């Protein structure tokens, strides 16, 4: 009846996950009770859960990413403590638990922190920057988000029901095959990634179509803000790469569930095929994450330098070059597996070539700052911190792209330090910069600068104290994923790294404090103009937070830096002076489709993990029924009357006019 | 929807060519929907290409089991191919009927498409069942694993297509040729034709190349 599920699935003998699970459960219950008692449930349901507004969905993506960042971060803290004390001892974590922790840490940080964070920011900002009212497929957008949430839910369920994979974050066979991992850990891993991967693909299709087909009047390709370009590149990569992940995981699951022989040791299976397939997805994935961050830095650097982005066209070219080359380097992940010197040389060179467009970008940012009037607001701090950190990460990357060097350094702590260097220094710093930069747009008030700067400095220094020792330990020969070790030279570096982790944690706490303090002081931090940073692109042309329809009418774009042009050429007529003729606006109606889909997907995923077949069928029928019900809707849009549009737009114009007159006075 | 050429102002014409291609604004819904669905189809084809690649890697890994030439029946495959190619034609007819709002020809076209799809599936199912009965199931060897997965994945898509087809017919029956129904019909047609294209790949790579090996 319940497949493989029984009481032995609950790890009663392991206090850490049980206590953690209990705390989370109590927290969730407390929040739920508070929501119900306070009567917030209808608001949550109508305004957020069933919302198809791209801004709301973007915010929910970022919220999911932030919560999961805390989860993945606690895994990281546990690992650093373990390695600091596990010199000639077992440490405080049993080996199989430690293996689950590093697997979960990688999986969560990539799939449920970095991905939702950048997709959330793209969702929130890109339609605004393009001057349009929504993404191409609003309901699908909601489905995509909720499927991602389903994946996150399943991963967290594994904490208390059953176990997570002990295979590392990419579940390499034959270790992940049934004969070596007979438990449900790998199934948790695979099904949560399958489900959230569908969500990611949906988001990718949506954003590609949005950028290519929904731009406002006059928004030619070479007038799009840089963030829209990197969004396009990143989502093209999603569309091209995520199906590879889907296929690869499907093959692994077929091996595990039905005794197929894709990657097994016997009957002709080929393990190297898994490596090729997973990295053919995995390497582009790195650029899926970092390209949007590059876009954010472009926006931030140009805004806070008070200058147009230097070398806009070369930036576009560099972005698209990275988009293409990122598909030609995957083999550098297994130089040591005997492909031979010719193949290694070609992929080594390709891996180094990708540093060229990246270098172009760095120089463009530096030249944008050169001669500019730089304001070191928090987003700018993250951007400058990124440039320093990412260059170091890039240099060590070129180092390991040299096959002979890679033979020494692969699978070592040096590699761990390298990819944290680029992912934290690139993606996470970018995510934080974007978070600080666009927060006032999403919520209508700024974040507290003092706590923001503290958060930056603690995170920045904490990052270096944590990861520079890992480079050193890697040079000393320490391999990754060690549960415990006997080499005295490694010990001091591990202790320093643990201390760095403590500093990083303070950075995270500062970030939480920033949010708390800002929400408390929100009246004082209110942004009434919609343009708190003296911005350059169209998202600043509307109020903060924007009305549900974003723009009362499609802005007419006449050049790069659309909003800056409007401001500086006093061409604000369309926004400021001329009384425009308002029209009714059609907006997509809210829909619970996404939430219900995810509900059935969760049931189905859970049932598949535990081999509860009747429940799988039930979930499948439910999902199909949801689609049919959705297809049967007669009214999928509602009308916002012209009067209402006019009323909302006039408030926005009033505020903006006062801004312009203030600027005139100065 | 198309780009319009206008004589623009100096601002939009940095190279002083005199003609500026101004972007006219968001595309109409029909274009957006079709475009997005194309992008999905491309991603689906990437997914198939992984299974094609796996087949190419594993085709000679028979683990002392049968080779492709020993188990493939060209006769059956020929009938399957004819069914699927014909169904693409009838699906196209149904699409035209939908465009001119002709219910009779729409239902007829869709029904024939459905029957042809089901015949295809039945033959494929029989082929699979027959192989499994002879002990040549997907767990027999890596070659058979790749074969069953690639062909089965296509079959799964056809099954999903049949389900979608029936839903489409029900939608037209209940809602008529409404704009959103027509958009869905267009997507369905794209999907069905794409399956045809993938079958041509399967036919060539699996049955022609693999059968000869």
Coordinates of N, CA and C in Angstrom, one line a residue, chain A residues 183-354:
Chain A
X183 N 19.1 2.9 -1.4 CA 18.1 3.7 -0.7 C 17.3 4.6 -1.6
X184 N 16.5 5.5 -1.0 CA 15.7 6.4 -1.7 C 16.4 7.8 -2.0
X185 N 17.6 7.9 -1.5 CA 18.3 9.2 -1.5 C 18.4 9.7 -3.0
X186 N 18.9 8.8 -3.9 CA 19.1 9.3 -5.2 C 17.8 9.6 -5.9
X187 N 16.7 8.8 -5.5 CA 15.4 9.0 -6.1 C 14.9 10.4 -5.6
X188 N 15.1 10.8 -4.4 CA 14.7 12.1 -4.0 C 15.4 13.2 -4.8
X189 N 16.7 12.9 -5.0 CA 17.5 13.9 -5.8 C 16.9 14.0 -7.2
X190 N 16.8 12.8 -7.8 CA 16.4 12.8 -9.3 C 15.0 13.4 -9.5
X191 N 14.0 13.0 -8.6 CA 12.7 13.4 -8.9 C 12.5 14.9 -8.6
X192 N 13.2 15.4 -7.5 CA 13.0 16.8 -7.2 C 13.7 17.6 -8.4
X193 N 14.8 17.1 -8.9 CA 15.3 17.9 -10.0 C 14.5 17.8 -11.3
X194 N 13.9 16.6 -11.5 CA 13.1 16.4 -12.7 C 11.9 17.4 -12.7
X195 N 11.3 17.5 -11.5 CA 10.1 18.3 -11.4 C 10.5 19.8 -11.5
X196 N 11.5 20.2 -10.7 CA 11.9 21.6 -10.7 C 12.5 22.0 -12.1
X197 N 13.1 21.0 -12.8 CA 13.7 21.2 -14.1 C 12.6 21.5 -15.1
X198 N 11.5 20.9 -15.0 CA 10.3 21.3 -15.9 C 10.0 22.7 -15.6
X199 N 9.9 23.1 -14.4 CA 9.6 24.5 -14.0 C 10.6 25.4 -14.6
X200 N 11.9 25.1 -14.5 CA 12.9 26.0 -15.1 C 12.8 26.1 -16.6
X201 N 12.5 24.9 -17.3 CA 12.3 25.0 -18.7 C 11.2 25.9 -19.1
X202 N 10.1 25.8 -18.4 CA 8.9 26.6 -18.6 C 9.3 28.1 -18.5
X203 N 10.0 28.4 -17.4 CA 10.4 29.8 -17.2 C 11.3 30.2 -18.4
X204 N 12.2 29.3 -18.8 CA 13.1 29.7 -19.9 C 12.4 30.0 -21.2
X205 N 11.4 29.1 -21.6 CA 10.6 29.3 -22.8 C 9.9 30.7 -22.7
X206 N 9.3 30.9 -21.5 CA 8.6 32.1 -21.2 C 9.4 33.4 -21.5
X207 N 10.6 33.4 -20.9 CA 11.4 34.6 -20.9 C 12.0 34.8 -22.3
X208 N 12.4 33.7 -23.0 CA 12.9 33.8 -24.4 C 11.9 34.5 -25.2
X209 N 10.6 33.9 -25.1 CA 9.6 34.5 -25.9 C 9.3 35.9 -25.6
X210 N 9.3 36.2 -24.3 CA 9.1 37.6 -23.8 C 10.1 38.6 -24.4
X211 N 11.3 38.2 -24.3 CA 12.4 39.2 -24.8 C 12.3 39.3 -26.4
X212 N 12.0 38.2 -27.0 CA 12.1 38.2 -28.5 C 10.8 38.8 -29.1
X213 N 9.7 38.6 -28.5 CA 8.4 38.9 -29.1 C 7.6 40.0 -28.4
X214 N 7.9 40.3 -27.2 CA 7.2 41.4 -26.5 C 8.1 42.5 -26.1
X215 N 8.4 43.4 -27.0 CA 9.1 44.6 -26.6 C 8.2 45.8 -27.0
X216 N 8.4 46.9 -26.2 CA 7.6 48.0 -26.5 C 8.0 48.7 -27.8
X217 N 7.2 49.7 -28.2 CA 7.5 50.4 -29.4 C 8.9 50.9 -29.4
X218 N 9.6 50.7 -30.5 CA 11.0 51.3 -30.7 C 12.1 50.6 -29.9
X219 N 11.7 49.5 -29.1 CA 12.7 48.8 -28.4 C 13.4 47.8 -29.3
X220 N 14.3 48.3 -30.2 CA 15.0 47.4 -31.1 C 16.0 46.6 -30.3
X221 N 16.5 45.6 -30.9 CA 17.4 44.7 -30.1 C 18.6 45.5 -29.5
X222 N 19.1 46.4 -30.3 CA 20.3 47.2 -29.8 C 19.9 48.3 -28.9
X223 N 18.7 48.4 -28.5 CA 18.3 49.4 -27.5 C 17.8 48.7 -26.2
X224 N 17.9 47.4 -26.2 CA 17.5 46.7 -24.9 C 18.5 46.9 -23.9
X225 N 18.1 47.1 -22.6 CA 19.0 47.2 -21.5 C 19.9 45.9 -21.5
X226 N 21.1 46.0 -20.9 CA 22.0 44.9 -20.9 C 21.4 43.7 -20.2
X227 N 20.6 43.9 -19.1 CA 20.0 42.8 -18.3 C 19.1 42.0 -19.2
X228 N 18.4 42.7 -20.1 CA 17.5 41.9 -21.0 C 18.3 41.0 -22.0
X229 N 19.5 41.5 -22.4 CA 20.3 40.7 -23.3 C 20.8 39.5 -22.5
X230 N 21.3 39.7 -21.3 CA 21.9 38.5 -20.6 C 20.7 37.6 -20.2
X231 N 19.5 38.1 -20.0 CA 18.4 37.3 -19.7 C 18.1 36.4 -21.0
X232 N 18.2 37.0 -22.1 CA 17.9 36.3 -23.4 C 18.9 35.2 -23.5
X233 N 20.2 35.5 -23.3 CA 21.3 34.5 -23.5 C 21.1 33.4 -22.5
X234 N 20.9 33.8 -21.2 CA 20.7 32.8 -20.2 C 19.5 31.8 -20.4
X235 N 18.4 32.4 -20.9 CA 17.3 31.6 -21.1 C 17.4 30.8 -22.4
X236 N 18.1 31.3 -23.4 CA 18.4 30.4 -24.5 C 19.2 29.2 -24.1
X237 N 20.1 29.4 -23.1 CA 20.9 28.3 -22.6 C 20.0 27.3 -21.8
X238 N 19.0 27.9 -21.1 CA 18.1 27.0 -20.3 C 17.3 26.1 -21.3
X239 N 16.8 26.7 -22.4 CA 16.0 26.0 -23.3 C 16.9 24.9 -24.0
X240 N 18.1 25.2 -24.2 CA 19.0 24.2 -24.9 C 19.6 23.2 -24.0
X241 N 19.8 23.6 -22.7 CA 20.5 22.7 -21.8 C 19.6 21.9 -20.9
X242 N 18.6 22.5 -20.4 CA 17.8 21.7 -19.4 C 17.2 20.4 -19.9
X243 N 16.8 20.4 -21.2 CA 16.3 19.1 -21.7 C 17.4 18.0 -21.6
X244 N 18.6 18.4 -21.7 CA 19.7 17.4 -21.5 C 19.7 16.8 -20.1
X245 N 19.5 17.7 -19.1 CA 19.4 17.2 -17.7 C 18.2 16.3 -17.6
X246 N 17.1 16.7 -18.2 CA 15.9 15.9 -18.1 C 16.1 14.5 -18.6
X247 N 16.8 14.4 -19.8 CA 17.0 13.2 -20.5 C 18.0 12.3 -19.6
X248 N 19.0 13.0 -19.1 CA 20.0 12.2 -18.4 C 19.5 11.6 -17.1
X249 N 18.7 12.5 -16.4 CA 18.1 12.0 -15.1 C 17.0 10.9 -15.5
X250 N 16.3 11.0 -16.6 CA 15.4 10.0 -17.0 C 16.1 8.7 -17.2
X251 N 17.3 8.7 -17.9 CA 18.0 7.5 -18.1 C 18.5 6.9 -16.8
X252 N 19.0 7.7 -15.8 CA 19.4 7.2 -14.5 C 18.2 6.6 -13.8
X253 N 17.0 7.2 -13.9 CA 15.9 6.7 -13.2 C 15.4 5.4 -13.9
X254 N 15.5 5.3 -15.2 CA 15.1 4.0 -15.9 C 16.1 2.9 -15.4
X255 N 17.4 3.2 -15.3 CA 18.3 2.3 -14.7 C 17.9 1.8 -13.3
X256 N 17.5 2.8 -12.5 CA 17.2 2.4 -11.1 C 15.9 1.7 -11.0
X257 N 14.9 2.2 -11.7 CA 13.5 1.7 -11.5 C 13.2 0.4 -12.3
X258 N 13.7 0.4 -13.6 CA 13.3 -0.7 -14.5 C 14.4 -1.6 -14.9
X259 N 15.6 -1.4 -14.3 CA 16.7 -2.3 -14.6 C 17.3 -2.1 -16.0
X260 N 17.2 -0.9 -16.5 CA 17.9 -0.6 -17.8 C 19.4 -0.5 -17.6
X261 N 20.1 -0.4 -18.7 CA 21.6 -0.4 -18.6 C 22.2 0.8 -19.3
X262 N 21.8 2.0 -19.0 CA 22.5 3.1 -19.6 C 23.8 3.3 -19.0
X263 N 23.9 3.3 -17.7 CA 25.1 3.7 -17.0 C 25.7 2.6 -16.1
X264 N 25.1 1.4 -16.2 CA 25.5 0.4 -15.3 C 26.9 -0.2 -15.7
X265 N 27.5 -0.9 -14.7 CA 28.8 -1.5 -15.0 C 28.6 -2.8 -15.9
X266 N 27.5 -3.4 -15.8 CA 27.3 -4.7 -16.6 C 26.4 -4.4 -17.8
X267 N 26.3 -5.4 -18.6 CA 25.5 -5.5 -19.8 C 25.7 -4.3 -20.8
X268 N 26.9 -3.8 -20.8 CA 27.3 -2.8 -21.8 C 27.0 -1.3 -21.5
X269 N 26.5 -1.1 -20.3 CA 26.3 0.3 -19.9 C 27.6 1.2 -19.9
X270 N 27.4 2.5 -20.1 CA 28.6 3.3 -20.3 C 28.5 4.5 -19.3
X271 N 29.4 4.4 -18.3 CA 29.4 5.5 -17.3 C 29.8 6.8 -17.9
X272 N 30.8 6.8 -18.8 CA 31.3 8.0 -19.4 C 30.2 8.8 -20.1
X273 N 29.2 8.1 -20.6 CA 28.1 8.8 -21.3 C 27.4 9.7 -20.3
X274 N 27.3 9.2 -19.0 CA 26.6 10.1 -18.0 C 27.5 11.3 -17.8
X275 N 28.8 11.2 -17.7 CA 29.6 12.3 -17.5 C 29.5 13.3 -18.7
X276 N 29.5 12.8 -19.9 CA 29.3 13.7 -21.0 C 28.0 14.4 -21.0
X277 N 26.9 13.6 -20.8 CA 25.6 14.2 -20.8 C 25.4 15.2 -19.7
X278 N 25.8 14.9 -18.5 CA 25.5 15.7 -17.3 C 26.3 17.0 -17.4
X279 N 27.5 16.9 -18.0 CA 28.2 18.2 -18.1 C 27.9 19.0 -19.3
X280 N 27.3 18.3 -20.3 CA 26.8 19.1 -21.4 C 25.7 20.0 -21.0
X281 N 25.0 19.5 -19.9 CA 24.0 20.5 -19.2 C 24.8 21.3 -18.2
X282 N 25.6 20.7 -17.4 CA 26.2 21.3 -16.3 C 27.1 22.5 -16.6
X283 N 27.8 22.4 -17.6 CA 28.7 23.6 -17.9 C 27.9 24.8 -18.4
X284 N 27.0 24.7 -19.3 CA 26.1 25.8 -19.6 C 25.4 26.3 -18.4
X285 N 25.0 25.4 -17.5 CA 24.3 25.8 -16.3 C 25.1 26.9 -15.5
X286 N 26.4 26.8 -15.5 CA 27.2 27.8 -14.8 C 26.9 29.2 -15.4
X287 N 26.8 29.2 -16.8 CA 26.6 30.5 -17.5 C 25.1 30.9 -17.4
X288 N 24.2 29.9 -17.3 CA 22.8 30.3 -17.1 C 22.8 31.1 -15.8
X289 N 23.6 30.7 -14.8 CA 23.5 31.5 -13.5 C 24.3 32.8 -13.6
X290 N 25.4 32.8 -14.2 CA 26.3 34.0 -14.1 C 25.9 35.0 -15.1
X291 N 25.3 34.7 -16.3 CA 25.0 35.7 -17.3 C 24.0 36.7 -16.7
X292 N 22.9 36.3 -16.1 CA 22.0 37.3 -15.5 C 22.7 38.2 -14.5
X293 N 23.7 37.6 -13.7 CA 24.4 38.4 -12.8 C 25.2 39.5 -13.5
X294 N 25.8 39.1 -14.6 CA 26.6 40.1 -15.5 C 25.7 41.2 -15.9
X295 N 24.4 40.8 -16.2 CA 23.5 41.9 -16.6 C 23.2 42.8 -15.5
X296 N 23.0 42.2 -14.3 CA 22.7 43.1 -13.1 C 23.9 44.0 -12.9
X297 N 25.1 43.5 -12.9 CA 26.3 44.4 -12.7 C 26.3 45.5 -13.8
X298 N 25.9 45.2 -15.0 CA 26.0 46.2 -16.0 C 25.0 47.3 -15.7
X299 N 23.8 47.0 -15.2 CA 22.8 48.0 -14.9 C 23.3 48.8 -13.7
X300 N 23.8 48.1 -12.7 CA 24.2 48.7 -11.4 C 25.4 49.7 -11.7
X301 N 26.4 49.2 -12.4 CA 27.6 50.0 -12.6 C 27.3 51.2 -13.4
X302 N 26.4 51.1 -14.4 CA 26.1 52.2 -15.2 C 25.3 53.2 -14.5
X303 N 24.3 52.7 -13.7 CA 23.5 53.7 -12.9 C 24.3 54.4 -11.9
X304 N 25.1 53.7 -11.1 CA 25.8 54.3 -10.0 C 27.1 55.0 -10.5
X305 N 27.4 54.9 -11.8 CA 28.5 55.8 -12.3 C 27.9 57.0 -13.0
X306 N 26.6 57.0 -13.2 CA 26.0 58.1 -13.9 C 26.4 58.2 -15.3
X307 N 26.7 57.0 -15.9 CA 27.1 57.0 -17.3 C 26.5 55.9 -18.0
X308 N 26.3 56.1 -19.4 CA 25.9 54.9 -20.2 C 26.9 53.8 -20.1
X309 N 26.5 52.6 -20.3 CA 27.4 51.5 -20.2 C 28.4 51.6 -21.3
X310 N 29.7 51.5 -20.9 CA 30.8 51.6 -21.9 C 30.8 50.4 -22.9
X311 N 30.9 50.6 -24.2 CA 31.0 49.5 -25.1 C 29.8 48.6 -25.1
X312 N 28.6 49.2 -25.2 CA 27.3 48.4 -25.2 C 27.3 47.3 -26.2
X313 N 27.7 47.6 -27.4 CA 27.7 46.6 -28.5 C 28.7 45.5 -28.2
X314 N 29.9 45.8 -27.7 CA 30.8 44.8 -27.4 C 30.3 43.9 -26.3
X315 N 29.5 44.5 -25.4 CA 28.9 43.8 -24.3 C 27.9 42.8 -24.8
X316 N 27.1 43.2 -25.8 CA 26.1 42.3 -26.4 C 26.9 41.2 -27.1
X317 N 27.9 41.5 -27.8 CA 28.7 40.5 -28.5 C 29.3 39.5 -27.5
X318 N 29.9 40.1 -26.5 CA 30.5 39.2 -25.5 C 29.5 38.2 -24.8
X319 N 28.3 38.8 -24.6 CA 27.2 37.9 -24.0 C 26.9 36.8 -24.9
X320 N 26.7 37.1 -26.1 CA 26.3 36.0 -27.0 C 27.4 35.1 -27.3
X321 N 28.6 35.6 -27.3 CA 29.8 34.7 -27.5 C 29.9 33.7 -26.3
X322 N 29.7 34.2 -25.1 CA 29.7 33.3 -23.9 C 28.6 32.3 -24.1
X323 N 27.4 32.7 -24.5 CA 26.3 31.9 -24.7 C 26.6 30.7 -25.6
X324 N 27.4 31.0 -26.7 CA 27.7 29.9 -27.6 C 28.9 29.0 -27.1
X325 N 29.9 29.7 -26.6 CA 31.1 29.0 -26.3 C 30.9 28.1 -25.0
X326 N 29.9 28.5 -24.2 CA 29.7 27.7 -23.0 C 29.3 26.3 -23.3
X327 N 28.8 26.1 -24.5 CA 28.4 24.7 -24.9 C 29.6 23.9 -25.4
X328 N 30.8 24.5 -25.5 CA 31.9 23.8 -26.1 C 33.0 23.5 -25.2
X329 N 32.7 23.5 -23.9 CA 33.8 23.4 -23.0 C 33.6 22.2 -21.9
X330 N 32.5 21.5 -22.1 CA 32.0 20.6 -21.0 C 33.1 19.6 -20.6
X331 N 33.9 19.2 -21.6 CA 34.8 18.1 -21.3 C 35.9 18.4 -20.3
X332 N 36.1 19.7 -20.0 CA 37.1 20.1 -19.1 C 36.8 19.6 -17.7
X333 N 35.6 19.1 -17.5 CA 35.2 18.5 -16.2 C 35.7 17.1 -16.0
X334 N 36.3 16.5 -17.1 CA 36.9 15.2 -16.9 C 38.1 15.0 -17.8
X335 N 39.0 16.0 -17.7 CA 40.3 15.9 -18.4 C 41.0 14.6 -18.0
X336 N 40.8 14.1 -16.8 CA 41.7 13.1 -16.3 C 41.1 11.7 -16.6
X337 N 40.0 11.6 -17.4 CA 39.4 10.3 -17.6 C 39.8 9.6 -18.8
X338 N 40.9 10.1 -19.4 CA 41.5 9.3 -20.5 C 41.0 9.6 -21.9
X339 N 40.5 10.8 -22.2 CA 40.0 11.1 -23.5 C 41.2 11.3 -24.5
X340 N 42.4 11.5 -23.9 CA 43.6 11.7 -24.8 C 44.0 13.1 -24.9
X341 N 45.2 13.3 -25.3 CA 45.8 14.7 -25.3 C 45.1 15.6 -26.3
X342 N 44.7 15.1 -27.5 CA 44.1 16.0 -28.5 C 42.8 16.6 -28.0
X343 N 41.9 15.7 -27.5 CA 40.6 16.1 -27.1 C 40.8 17.1 -25.9
X344 N 41.7 16.7 -25.0 CA 42.0 17.6 -23.8 C 42.5 18.9 -24.3
X345 N 43.3 19.0 -25.2 CA 43.9 20.3 -25.7 C 42.8 21.1 -26.3
X346 N 41.9 20.5 -27.1 CA 40.9 21.3 -27.7 C 40.0 21.9 -26.7
X347 N 39.5 21.1 -25.7 CA 38.6 21.6 -24.7 C 39.3 22.5 -23.8
X348 N 40.6 22.3 -23.5 CA 41.4 23.2 -22.7 C 41.4 24.6 -23.3
X349 N 41.7 24.6 -24.6 CA 41.7 25.9 -25.3 C 40.4 26.6 -25.3
X350 N 39.3 25.8 -25.6 CA 38.0 26.4 -25.6 C 37.7 27.0 -24.3
X351 N 38.1 26.3 -23.2 CA 37.8 26.8 -21.8 C 38.5 28.1 -21.6
X352 N 39.7 28.2 -22.1 CA 40.5 29.5 -21.9 C 39.9 30.6 -22.8
X353 N 39.4 30.2 -24.0 CA 38.8 31.3 -24.9 C 37.6 31.9 -24.2
X354 N 36.9 31.2 -23.4 CA 35.7 31.8 -22.8 C 36.0 32.9 -21.9

